[in-house]
Amino acid sequence: MVFATVGSAWRLLKVYRPPAVNVTAMMIGNAAMIKRAAWRSILHLQRTTARAAVTSSQHGSTSQQTTQKVSQQPSGQASQQTLRQISQQPVGQPQEVSPLPWVDFAAPGPAKMARNPRKITFLCDSFNGLSQRLYLELTSRGHHVTVHEDARGEEMTRAVEADRPDLVLCPFQTRRVPAGLYNNPARPVLIVHPGIPGDRGPSSIDWALKGGATEWGVTVLQADDEMDAGDIWATCKFPVNRQAAKSSLYSKEVTQAAVLSVLKAIDAWDQGVPPTPLDYGHPEVCGDLKRKLTAADRQVDWAQAAEDVARAVRACDSQPGALGGLRVAMQGQLQEREFVLFGACVEGDPDMVRRLKKERAYDVIPGDVIGRRNGAVLVACGEDSAVWISHLKGSPKKSSLKLPATSVLPSNDVTPLPITPCGPLPYGARPKTFQDVWTTRQDGVCFVHFDFYNGAMSTDQCRRLEHILWGVERDPGCSMVVLMGG
């Protein structure tokens, strides 16, 4: 089996360029070849999407308010003096509740040079996608950023002392920062936490998706003795209204909210605006402390409805994966094994699910594999529902490979289910079944989606994508193609 990265696929697809169609690579939001009318259509779609996101994440009038500035004091000292004044107020004295420093969730504007470019030190477990995005955003604004990966304990202290930065930023840091660093009143240590105000713990996004949260966020905190319990420099909420796995939510919504919150936090510190103390009595603080997700929490219950099962799988995807037993008929014998599950998609045709269950030669129970398609398997769930699982690992051990489900669980006794041909969907819609290649349409622009797991594609997937593109070329209603990726 041959695999290629998305970049390799793009190089392959550049060879295929229909003369009547302009092809645009939109995997990172950059346009290649484009017609003016089609570009106006895309800009309209982007503005509409941004307005919808902002509307759904409004926080009332408080989202537009800014904490009163502390003037005539150097950055950092103003924050510490204000916090000391707050801590010295008599217990029981009524205190006015200040709004949290909200940031509206929208696409960041064009990069502008900072009024006061700063020296910033990154401390991160690894220089992951979110850290890289923040690095680019900050350096494009004139800040000087130095990155230290995988620093531990006193290594962090030595790195910061050598850099002598104006502030320290931890975009992806799961280890405790030494107290000697964040107790320096002149140099704040900002922690990027992927959770709403008050949320604490190492499994924030996991619990949010598992619990079916419709809204989540990112909060930039001052480092503190208690993990994730520091004062709030900035926070940004976003809607969770798509079937996103944990890794997808992190790389898209969480990353964008982190950029907005960090820029807001640096601007506030630069102007001497103090952070807001974390107060669980505050009406806008809705999070709480949650423990780390355990193996027992990752176990799926196939007797639940397919949507609940899919939500449990997405909460652990792409790492470490959900756990569940699958029963499959192989050469007339029923066999059951435990697997690690990835890539969940709810089947939207309950009539087909009921038909497949009736066609089996045995009584189907939740957890039975009843169909397969393009490497994925369809698993029966409760309430006459079913969920597609695209990838499996035969063992939770790190040495076990994550592969297409039918490669890990081959069976000639499972019904292959072809995809019913259909025209382009409206822009923003998704298929109601497992389908990793599909098209959407608006204003003559055809958006080709190829949601291949982890961004890599097999030879078979490349051929199916090519087949879709040839169909788009023959479509007289399409003036331009936009490659959306996953």
GROMACS .gro file of C-alpha atoms in nm:
model
  486
    1MET     CA    1   0.000   0.000   0.000
    2VAL     CA    2   0.136   0.341  -0.098
    3PHE     CA    3   0.074   0.647   0.120
    4ALA     CA    4   0.131   1.012   0.037
    5THR     CA    5   0.111   1.330   0.234
    6VAL     CA    6  -0.148   1.592   0.145
    7GLY     CA    7   0.136   1.803   0.003
    8SER     CA    8   0.234   1.517  -0.227
    9ALA     CA    9  -0.126   1.480  -0.334
   10TRP     CA   10  -0.137   1.850  -0.419
   11ARG     CA   11   0.172   1.811  -0.639
   12LEU     CA   12  -0.001   1.518  -0.809
   13LEU     CA   13  -0.321   1.715  -0.855
   14LYS     CA   14  -0.139   2.011  -1.010
   15VAL     CA   15  -0.072   1.781  -1.305
   16TYR     CA   16  -0.447   1.739  -1.335
   17ARG     CA   17  -0.568   2.091  -1.409
   18PRO     CA   18  -0.874   2.108  -1.635
   19PRO     CA   19  -0.845   2.395  -1.885
   20ALA     CA   20  -1.189   2.533  -1.798
   21VAL     CA   21  -1.143   2.517  -1.420
   22ASN     CA   22  -0.920   2.716  -1.187
   23VAL     CA   23  -0.780   2.507  -0.901
   24THR     CA   24  -0.713   2.674  -0.567
   25ALA     CA   25  -0.530   2.518  -0.273
   26MET     CA   26  -0.707   2.627   0.045
   27MET     CA   27  -0.551   2.388   0.296
   28ILE     CA   28  -0.395   2.675   0.490
   29GLY     CA   29  -0.620   2.950   0.365
   30ASN     CA   30  -0.394   3.061   0.075
   31ALA     CA   31  -0.525   3.102  -0.279
   32ALA     CA   32  -0.326   2.995  -0.583
   33MET     CA   33  -0.515   3.057  -0.912
   34ILE     CA   34  -0.849   3.228  -0.883
   35LYS     CA   35  -1.109   3.424  -1.078
   36ARG     CA   36  -1.222   3.758  -0.942
   37ALA     CA   37  -1.592   3.666  -0.921
   38ALA     CA   38  -1.516   3.335  -0.751
   39TRP     CA   39  -1.282   3.510  -0.507
   40ARG     CA   40  -1.562   3.747  -0.411
   41SER     CA   41  -1.781   3.443  -0.341
   42ILE     CA   42  -1.517   3.294  -0.110
   43LEU     CA   43  -1.472   3.623   0.075
   44HIS     CA   44  -1.849   3.641   0.121
   45LEU     CA   45  -1.851   3.289   0.265
   46GLN     CA   46  -1.564   3.371   0.500
   47ARG     CA   47  -1.733   3.686   0.626
   48THR     CA   48  -2.063   3.500   0.675
   49THR     CA   49  -1.889   3.223   0.869
   50ALA     CA   50  -1.700   3.471   1.086
   51ARG     CA   51  -2.018   3.665   1.167
   52ALA     CA   52  -2.197   3.342   1.261
   53ALA     CA   53  -1.911   3.237   1.489
   54VAL     CA   54  -1.901   3.576   1.659
   55THR     CA   55  -2.280   3.579   1.708
   56SER     CA   56  -2.279   3.234   1.865
   57SER     CA   57  -1.997   3.323   2.103
   58GLN     CA   58  -2.121   3.662   2.225
   59HIS     CA   59  -2.114   3.720   2.595
   60GLY     CA   60  -2.346   4.016   2.620
   61SER     CA   61  -2.220   4.365   2.671
   62THR     CA   62  -1.938   4.241   2.892
   63SER     CA   63  -1.754   4.100   2.589
   64GLN     CA   64  -1.687   4.452   2.466
   65GLN     CA   65  -1.583   4.602   2.798
   66THR     CA   66  -1.219   4.650   2.892
   67THR     CA   67  -1.082   4.651   3.243
   68GLN     CA   68  -0.980   5.001   3.356
   69LYS     CA   69  -0.615   5.068   3.285
   70VAL     CA   70  -0.363   5.127   3.560
   71SER     CA   71  -0.161   5.425   3.441
   72GLN     CA   72   0.182   5.569   3.514
   73GLN     CA   73   0.331   5.237   3.628
   74PRO     CA   74   0.572   5.003   3.449
   75SER     CA   75   0.430   4.687   3.293
   76GLY     CA   76   0.404   4.402   3.541
   77GLN     CA   77   0.434   4.624   3.852
   78ALA     CA   78   0.086   4.765   3.800
   79SER     CA   79  -0.059   4.414   3.788
   80GLN     CA   80   0.114   4.305   4.107
   81GLN     CA   81   0.021   4.621   4.299
   82THR     CA   82  -0.344   4.590   4.198
   83LEU     CA   83  -0.355   4.226   4.304
   84ARG     CA   84  -0.202   4.313   4.640
   85GLN     CA   85  -0.468   4.581   4.691
   86ILE     CA   86  -0.740   4.327   4.615
   87SER     CA   87  -0.593   4.070   4.852
   88GLN     CA   88  -0.572   4.328   5.133
   89GLN     CA   89  -0.944   4.413   5.126
   90PRO     CA   90  -1.129   4.307   5.442
   91VAL     CA   91  -1.300   3.969   5.420
   92GLY     CA   92  -1.673   4.003   5.378
   93GLN     CA   93  -1.656   4.353   5.226
   94PRO     CA   94  -1.883   4.369   4.918
   95GLN     CA   95  -1.679   4.372   4.599
   96GLU     CA   96  -1.794   4.479   4.258
   97VAL     CA   97  -1.777   4.194   4.006
   98SER     CA   98  -1.558   4.291   3.711
   99PRO     CA   99  -1.622   4.133   3.372
  100LEU     CA  100  -1.373   3.876   3.250
  101PRO     CA  101  -1.136   3.989   2.971
  102TRP     CA  102  -1.329   3.830   2.685
  103VAL     CA  103  -1.207   3.818   2.326
  104ASP     CA  104  -1.455   3.769   2.040
  105PHE     CA  105  -1.395   3.454   1.836
  106ALA     CA  106  -1.322   3.564   1.479
  107ALA     CA  107  -1.041   3.540   1.230
  108PRO     CA  108  -0.740   3.750   1.343
  109GLY     CA  109  -0.697   4.070   1.145
  110PRO     CA  110  -0.393   4.147   0.931
  111ALA     CA  111  -0.071   4.143   1.131
  112LYS     CA  112   0.031   4.490   1.251
  113MET     CA  113   0.366   4.575   1.400
  114ALA     CA  114   0.350   4.590   1.778
  115ARG     CA  115   0.394   4.934   1.935
  116ASN     CA  116   0.649   4.786   2.175
  117PRO     CA  117   0.809   4.472   2.030
  118ARG     CA  118   0.895   4.235   2.313
  119LYS     CA  119   1.140   3.956   2.381
  120ILE     CA  120   0.933   3.646   2.448
  121THR     CA  121   1.049   3.303   2.561
  122PHE     CA  122   0.842   2.996   2.474
  123LEU     CA  123   0.849   2.703   2.716
  124CYS     CA  124   0.668   2.406   2.564
  125ASP     CA  125   0.667   2.028   2.583
  126SER     CA  126   0.700   2.024   2.205
  127PHE     CA  127   0.685   2.283   1.930
  128ASN     CA  128   0.342   2.163   1.816
  129GLY     CA  129   0.103   2.317   1.565
  130LEU     CA  130  -0.047   2.562   1.813
  131SER     CA  131   0.298   2.675   1.927
  132GLN     CA  132   0.412   2.720   1.568
  133ARG     CA  133   0.105   2.928   1.484
  134LEU     CA  134   0.166   3.154   1.786
  135TYR     CA  135   0.533   3.185   1.692
  136LEU     CA  136   0.440   3.304   1.342
  137GLU     CA  137   0.173   3.544   1.466
  138LEU     CA  138   0.407   3.703   1.722
  139THR     CA  139   0.716   3.728   1.502
  140SER     CA  140   0.507   3.878   1.220
  141ARG     CA  141   0.419   4.157   1.464
  142GLY     CA  142   0.783   4.231   1.540
  143HIS     CA  143   0.824   4.036   1.864
  144HIS     CA  144   1.145   3.837   1.914
  145VAL     CA  145   1.058   3.480   2.017
  146THR     CA  146   1.296   3.213   2.146
  147VAL     CA  147   1.166   2.856   2.174
  148HIS     CA  148   1.274   2.598   2.433
  149GLU     CA  149   1.133   2.248   2.388
  150ASP     CA  150   1.101   1.980   2.653
  151ALA     CA  151   1.266   2.185   2.930
  152ARG     CA  152   1.217   2.041   3.278
  153GLY     CA  153   1.243   2.196   3.623
  154GLU     CA  154   1.555   2.405   3.662
  155GLU     CA  155   1.622   2.376   3.288
  156MET     CA  156   1.332   2.618   3.244
  157THR     CA  157   1.489   2.861   3.491
  158ARG     CA  158   1.828   2.848   3.322
  159ALA     CA  159   1.671   2.897   2.977
  160VAL     CA  160   1.475   3.204   3.089
  161GLU     CA  161   1.773   3.354   3.273
  162ALA     CA  162   1.985   3.314   2.961
  163ASP     CA  163   1.719   3.473   2.734
  164ARG     CA  164   1.629   3.760   2.972
  165PRO     CA  165   1.285   3.800   2.807
  166ASP     CA  166   1.017   4.056   2.881
  167LEU     CA  167   0.764   3.778   2.931
  168VAL     CA  168   0.739   3.398   2.920
  169LEU     CA  169   0.467   3.216   2.725
  170CYS     CA  170   0.377   2.848   2.769
  171PRO     CA  171   0.161   2.756   2.466
  172PHE     CA  172   0.181   2.379   2.526
  173GLN     CA  173   0.320   2.303   2.867
  174THR     CA  174   0.200   2.015   3.085
  175ARG     CA  175   0.482   2.038   3.340
  176ARG     CA  176   0.489   2.267   3.641
  177VAL     CA  177   0.677   2.593   3.593
  178PRO     CA  178   0.927   2.667   3.875
  179ALA     CA  179   0.794   2.918   4.126
  180GLY     CA  180   1.104   3.131   4.088
  181LEU     CA  181   0.994   3.218   3.735
  182TYR     CA  182   0.631   3.319   3.788
  183ASN     CA  183   0.694   3.498   4.120
  184ASN     CA  184   0.892   3.766   3.939
  185PRO     CA  185   0.655   4.067   3.936
  186ALA     CA  186   0.829   4.232   3.639
  187ARG     CA  187   0.802   3.932   3.404
  188PRO     CA  188   0.469   3.748   3.374
  189VAL     CA  189   0.451   3.380   3.284
  190LEU     CA  190   0.145   3.318   3.066
  191ILE     CA  191  -0.012   2.972   3.043
  192VAL     CA  192  -0.232   2.887   2.743
  193HIS     CA  193  -0.503   2.654   2.877
  194PRO     CA  194  -0.747   2.490   2.632
  195GLY     CA  195  -1.053   2.542   2.849
  196ILE     CA  196  -1.315   2.793   2.959
  197PRO     CA  197  -1.258   3.013   3.267
  198GLY     CA  198  -1.239   2.798   3.579
  199ASP     CA  199  -1.165   2.477   3.389
  200ARG     CA  200  -0.865   2.292   3.528
  201GLY     CA  201  -0.697   1.961   3.461
  202PRO     CA  202  -0.500   1.780   3.188
  203SER     CA  203  -0.802   1.641   2.996
  204SER     CA  204  -1.001   1.958   2.929
  205ILE     CA  205  -1.099   1.900   2.565
  206ASP     CA  206  -1.156   1.529   2.628
  207TRP     CA  207  -1.419   1.597   2.895
  208ALA     CA  208  -1.578   1.878   2.693
  209LEU     CA  209  -1.638   1.653   2.392
  210LYS     CA  210  -1.734   1.352   2.599
  211GLY     CA  211  -1.992   1.564   2.783
  212GLY     CA  212  -2.137   1.704   2.462
  213ALA     CA  213  -2.036   2.066   2.525
  214THR     CA  214  -2.178   2.303   2.263
  215GLU     CA  215  -1.933   2.578   2.356
  216TRP     CA  216  -1.572   2.568   2.470
  217GLY     CA  217  -1.279   2.806   2.488
  218VAL     CA  218  -0.920   2.899   2.561
  219THR     CA  219  -0.798   3.092   2.864
  220VAL     CA  220  -0.459   3.261   2.907
  221LEU     CA  221  -0.362   3.244   3.274
  222GLN     CA  222  -0.086   3.375   3.495
  223ALA     CA  223   0.123   3.080   3.621
  224ASP     CA  224   0.039   2.997   3.981
  225ASP     CA  225   0.117   2.754   4.262
  226GLU     CA  226  -0.195   2.558   4.163
  227MET     CA  227  -0.203   2.430   3.807
  228ASP     CA  228  -0.449   2.623   3.583
  229ALA     CA  229  -0.567   2.832   3.881
  230GLY     CA  230  -0.387   3.159   3.806
  231ASP     CA  231  -0.535   3.499   3.730
  232ILE     CA  232  -0.701   3.541   3.391
  233TRP     CA  233  -0.528   3.760   3.134
  234ALA     CA  234  -0.767   3.685   2.846
  235THR     CA  235  -1.025   3.426   2.743
  236CYS     CA  236  -1.209   3.339   2.422
  237LYS     CA  237  -1.506   3.110   2.366
  238PHE     CA  238  -1.606   2.934   2.046
  239PRO     CA  239  -1.902   2.716   1.939
  240VAL     CA  240  -1.859   2.340   1.912
  241ASN     CA  241  -2.111   2.276   1.638
  242ARG     CA  242  -1.941   2.023   1.413
  243GLN     CA  243  -1.852   1.655   1.444
  244ALA     CA  244  -1.497   1.731   1.545
  245ALA     CA  245  -1.250   1.492   1.701
  246LYS     CA  246  -1.025   1.621   1.977
  247SER     CA  247  -0.726   1.666   1.747
  248SER     CA  248  -0.933   1.854   1.488
  249LEU     CA  249  -1.084   2.087   1.746
  250TYR     CA  250  -0.739   2.157   1.889
  251SER     CA  251  -0.578   2.233   1.554
  252LYS     CA  252  -0.859   2.462   1.437
  253GLU     CA  253  -1.086   2.633   1.692
  254VAL     CA  254  -0.853   2.600   1.992
  255THR     CA  255  -0.553   2.728   1.797
  256GLN     CA  256  -0.742   3.026   1.660
  257ALA     CA  257  -0.884   3.114   2.003
  258ALA     CA  258  -0.534   3.080   2.152
  259VAL     CA  259  -0.392   3.330   1.904
  260LEU     CA  260  -0.665   3.583   1.983
  261SER     CA  261  -0.630   3.537   2.358
  262VAL     CA  262  -0.250   3.561   2.361
  263LEU     CA  263  -0.252   3.880   2.154
  264LYS     CA  264  -0.511   4.026   2.392
  265ALA     CA  265  -0.310   3.920   2.698
  266ILE     CA  266   0.016   4.070   2.570
  267ASP     CA  267  -0.161   4.392   2.479
  268ALA     CA  268  -0.321   4.412   2.825
  269TRP     CA  269   0.012   4.354   3.001
  270ASP     CA  270   0.185   4.606   2.776
  271GLN     CA  271  -0.072   4.869   2.876
  272GLY     CA  272  -0.054   4.789   3.246
  273VAL     CA  273  -0.400   4.632   3.265
  274PRO     CA  274  -0.400   4.372   3.544
  275PRO     CA  275  -0.536   4.018   3.504
  276THR     CA  276  -0.866   3.921   3.665
  277PRO     CA  277  -0.835   3.693   3.970
  278LEU     CA  278  -0.997   3.350   3.924
  279ASP     CA  279  -1.314   3.353   4.135
  280TYR     CA  280  -1.550   3.055   4.122
  281GLY     CA  281  -1.824   3.281   4.255
  282HIS     CA  282  -1.800   3.494   3.940
  283PRO     CA  283  -2.108   3.442   3.716
  284GLU     CA  284  -1.890   3.402   3.406
  285VAL     CA  285  -1.663   3.136   3.557
  286CYS     CA  286  -1.835   2.812   3.456
  287GLY     CA  287  -1.550   2.559   3.454
  288ASP     CA  288  -1.427   2.335   3.733
  289LEU     CA  289  -1.145   2.097   3.819
  290LYS     CA  290  -1.161   1.767   3.629
  291ARG     CA  291  -0.941   1.465   3.676
  292LYS     CA  292  -0.737   1.304   3.403
  293LEU     CA  293  -0.935   1.079   3.170
  294THR     CA  294  -0.874   0.713   3.259
  295ALA     CA  295  -0.899   0.391   3.059
  296ALA     CA  296  -1.238   0.325   3.223
  297ASP     CA  297  -1.360   0.667   3.100
  298ARG     CA  298  -1.250   0.578   2.747
  299GLN     CA  299  -1.455   0.257   2.734
  300VAL     CA  300  -1.749   0.290   2.495
  301ASP     CA  301  -2.094   0.147   2.567
  302TRP     CA  302  -2.231   0.013   2.241
  303ALA     CA  303  -2.581  -0.007   2.395
  304GLN     CA  304  -2.595   0.373   2.386
  305ALA     CA  305  -2.723   0.564   2.085
  306ALA     CA  306  -2.471   0.604   1.802
  307GLU     CA  307  -2.430   0.977   1.867
  308ASP     CA  308  -2.323   0.909   2.227
  309VAL     CA  309  -2.079   0.640   2.112
  310ALA     CA  310  -1.933   0.869   1.845
  311ARG     CA  311  -1.891   1.148   2.098
  312ALA     CA  312  -1.698   0.915   2.330
  313VAL     CA  313  -1.466   0.812   2.044
  314ARG     CA  314  -1.407   1.170   1.925
  315ALA     CA  315  -1.313   1.276   2.278
  316CYS     CA  316  -1.010   1.044   2.260
  317ASP     CA  317  -0.915   1.092   1.895
  318SER     CA  318  -0.642   1.096   1.774
  319GLN     CA  319  -0.473   0.999   2.102
  320PRO     CA  320  -0.501   0.781   2.305
  321GLY     CA  321  -0.817   0.637   2.141
  322ALA     CA  322  -1.140   0.494   2.284
  323LEU     CA  323  -1.169   0.132   2.395
  324GLY     CA  324  -1.437  -0.116   2.293
  325GLY     CA  325  -1.502  -0.479   2.205
  326LEU     CA  326  -1.617  -0.570   1.854
  327ARG     CA  327  -1.797  -0.889   1.753
  328VAL     CA  328  -1.766  -1.003   1.393
  329ALA     CA  329  -1.868  -1.311   1.194
  330MET     CA  330  -1.567  -1.484   1.038
  331GLN     CA  331  -1.626  -1.800   0.837
  332GLY     CA  332  -1.959  -1.849   1.007
  333GLN     CA  333  -1.816  -1.812   1.358
  334LEU     CA  334  -1.874  -1.514   1.588
  335GLN     CA  335  -1.555  -1.377   1.739
  336GLU     CA  336  -1.512  -1.088   1.981
  337ARG     CA  337  -1.200  -0.886   2.060
  338GLU     CA  338  -1.105  -0.561   2.230
  339PHE     CA  339  -0.975  -0.281   2.009
  340VAL     CA  340  -0.873   0.083   2.028
  341LEU     CA  341  -1.122   0.288   1.823
  342PHE     CA  342  -1.072   0.595   1.604
  343GLY     CA  343  -1.255   0.795   1.337
  344ALA     CA  344  -1.621   0.778   1.444
  345CYS     CA  345  -1.905   0.884   1.213
  346VAL     CA  346  -2.275   0.834   1.284
  347GLU     CA  347  -2.474   0.655   1.013
  348GLY     CA  348  -2.768   0.879   0.926
  349ASP     CA  349  -2.993   0.615   0.760
  350PRO     CA  350  -3.171   0.413   1.033
  351ASP     CA  351  -3.371   0.218   0.772
  352MET     CA  352  -3.049   0.083   0.624
  353VAL     CA  353  -2.927  -0.013   0.971
  354ARG     CA  354  -3.248  -0.206   1.044
  355ARG     CA  355  -3.224  -0.379   0.705
  356LEU     CA  356  -2.864  -0.486   0.763
  357LYS     CA  357  -2.951  -0.627   1.105
  358LYS     CA  358  -3.235  -0.833   0.959
  359GLU     CA  359  -3.008  -0.972   0.687
  360ARG     CA  360  -2.767  -1.124   0.940
  361ALA     CA  361  -2.798  -1.495   1.009
  362TYR     CA  362  -2.782  -1.433   1.383
  363ASP     CA  363  -2.937  -1.193   1.632
  364VAL     CA  364  -2.743  -0.868   1.612
  365ILE     CA  365  -2.646  -0.705   1.941
  366PRO     CA  366  -2.473  -0.371   2.006
  367GLY     CA  367  -2.104  -0.403   1.921
  368ASP     CA  368  -2.159  -0.630   1.618
  369VAL     CA  369  -1.993  -0.532   1.289
  370ILE     CA  370  -2.269  -0.520   1.026
  371GLY     CA  371  -2.108  -0.348   0.727
  372ARG     CA  372  -1.790  -0.208   0.572
  373ARG     CA  373  -1.694   0.065   0.330
  374ASN     CA  374  -1.362   0.205   0.210
  375GLY     CA  375  -1.166   0.058   0.500
  376ALA     CA  376  -1.419   0.151   0.771
  377VAL     CA  377  -1.661  -0.081   0.954
  378LEU     CA  378  -2.020  -0.015   1.061
  379VAL     CA  379  -2.095  -0.116   1.420
  380ALA     CA  380  -2.445  -0.168   1.561
  381CYS     CA  381  -2.540   0.053   1.857
  382GLY     CA  382  -2.849   0.095   2.070
  383GLU     CA  383  -3.182   0.237   1.954
  384ASP     CA  384  -3.148   0.089   1.602
  385SER     CA  385  -2.852   0.315   1.531
  386ALA     CA  386  -2.499   0.246   1.410
  387VAL     CA  387  -2.162   0.419   1.397
  388TRP     CA  388  -1.876   0.394   1.150
  389ILE     CA  389  -1.526   0.332   1.285
  390SER     CA  390  -1.258   0.418   1.031
  391HIS     CA  391  -0.942   0.303   1.212
  392LEU     CA  392  -0.844   0.049   1.477
  393LYS     CA  393  -0.547  -0.058   1.683
  394GLY     CA  394  -0.528  -0.420   1.786
  395SER     CA  395  -0.385  -0.325   2.125
  396PRO     CA  396  -0.354  -0.011   2.341
  397LYS     CA  397   0.025  -0.062   2.347
  398LYS     CA  398   0.227   0.214   2.182
  399SER     CA  399   0.390  -0.042   1.953
  400SER     CA  400   0.050  -0.130   1.800
  401LEU     CA  401  -0.015   0.039   1.465
  402LYS     CA  402  -0.326   0.241   1.387
  403LEU     CA  403  -0.464   0.110   1.056
  404PRO     CA  404  -0.786   0.117   0.851
  405ALA     CA  405  -1.041  -0.091   1.038
  406THR     CA  406  -1.080  -0.360   0.772
  407SER     CA  407  -0.703  -0.415   0.774
  408VAL     CA  408  -0.711  -0.489   1.146
  409LEU     CA  409  -1.046  -0.670   1.140
  410PRO     CA  410  -1.077  -0.847   0.802
  411SER     CA  411  -1.398  -1.037   0.736
  412ASN     CA  412  -1.554  -1.171   0.419
  413ASP     CA  413  -1.884  -1.214   0.602
  414VAL     CA  414  -1.949  -0.840   0.639
  415THR     CA  415  -2.164  -0.668   0.377
  416PRO     CA  416  -1.980  -0.409   0.163
  417LEU     CA  417  -2.185  -0.090   0.140
  418PRO     CA  418  -2.130   0.134  -0.165
  419ILE     CA  419  -2.195   0.508  -0.145
  420THR     CA  420  -2.517   0.619  -0.313
  421PRO     CA  421  -2.423   0.876  -0.581
  422CYS     CA  422  -2.554   1.226  -0.514
  423GLY     CA  423  -2.492   1.579  -0.635
  424PRO     CA  424  -2.296   1.847  -0.451
  425LEU     CA  425  -2.421   1.937  -0.103
  426PRO     CA  426  -2.490   2.295   0.008
  427TYR     CA  427  -2.179   2.476   0.131
  428GLY     CA  428  -2.106   2.384   0.495
  429ALA     CA  429  -2.303   2.055   0.487
  430ARG     CA  430  -2.154   1.711   0.546
  431PRO     CA  431  -2.268   1.366   0.427
  432LYS     CA  432  -2.494   1.179   0.670
  433THR     CA  433  -2.286   0.865   0.637
  434PHE     CA  434  -1.919   0.767   0.627
  435GLN     CA  435  -1.779   0.933   0.316
  436ASP     CA  436  -1.426   1.069   0.306
  437VAL     CA  437  -1.459   1.246  -0.032
  438TRP     CA  438  -1.752   1.475  -0.115
  439THR     CA  439  -1.831   1.811  -0.276
  440THR     CA  440  -2.025   2.120  -0.173
  441ARG     CA  441  -2.133   2.407  -0.393
  442GLN     CA  442  -2.215   2.775  -0.369
  443ASP     CA  443  -2.225   3.053  -0.630
  444GLY     CA  444  -2.051   2.845  -0.893
  445VAL     CA  445  -1.766   2.751  -0.660
  446CYS     CA  446  -1.720   2.376  -0.605
  447PHE     CA  447  -1.552   2.281  -0.277
  448VAL     CA  448  -1.390   1.937  -0.285
  449HIS     CA  449  -1.355   1.786   0.063
  450PHE     CA  450  -1.123   1.490   0.120
  451ASP     CA  451  -1.127   1.410   0.490
  452PHE     CA  452  -0.859   1.142   0.501
  453TYR     CA  453  -0.771   1.034   0.853
  454ASN     CA  454  -0.456   1.210   0.982
  455GLY     CA  455  -0.408   1.376   0.643
  456ALA     CA  456  -0.242   1.081   0.466
  457MET     CA  457  -0.403   0.894   0.179
  458SER     CA  458  -0.376   0.549   0.025
  459THR     CA  459  -0.366   0.472  -0.345
  460ASP     CA  460  -0.737   0.383  -0.336
  461GLN     CA  461  -0.822   0.718  -0.176
  462CYS     CA  462  -0.618   0.904  -0.438
  463ARG     CA  463  -0.811   0.726  -0.713
  464ARG     CA  464  -1.147   0.811  -0.557
  465LEU     CA  465  -1.042   1.174  -0.524
  466GLU     CA  466  -0.931   1.176  -0.887
  467HIS     CA  467  -1.270   1.032  -0.990
  468ILE     CA  468  -1.448   1.316  -0.807
  469LEU     CA  469  -1.228   1.578  -0.977
  470TRP     CA  470  -1.301   1.439  -1.323
  471GLY     CA  471  -1.672   1.465  -1.239
  472VAL     CA  472  -1.625   1.827  -1.134
  473GLU     CA  473  -1.453   1.904  -1.467
  474ARG     CA  474  -1.760   1.782  -1.656
  475ASP     CA  475  -1.993   1.997  -1.442
  476PRO     CA  476  -2.091   2.307  -1.646
  477GLY     CA  477  -2.213   2.484  -1.329
  478CYS     CA  478  -1.866   2.490  -1.171
  479SER     CA  479  -1.637   2.783  -1.248
  480MET     CA  480  -1.369   2.710  -0.989
  481VAL     CA  481  -1.251   2.427  -0.763
  482VAL     CA  482  -1.140   2.478  -0.403
  483LEU     CA  483  -0.949   2.189  -0.241
  484MET     CA  484  -1.060   2.187   0.122
  485GLY     CA  485  -0.876   1.886   0.261
  486GLY     CA  486  -1.021   1.754   0.589
   0.00000   0.00000   0.00000
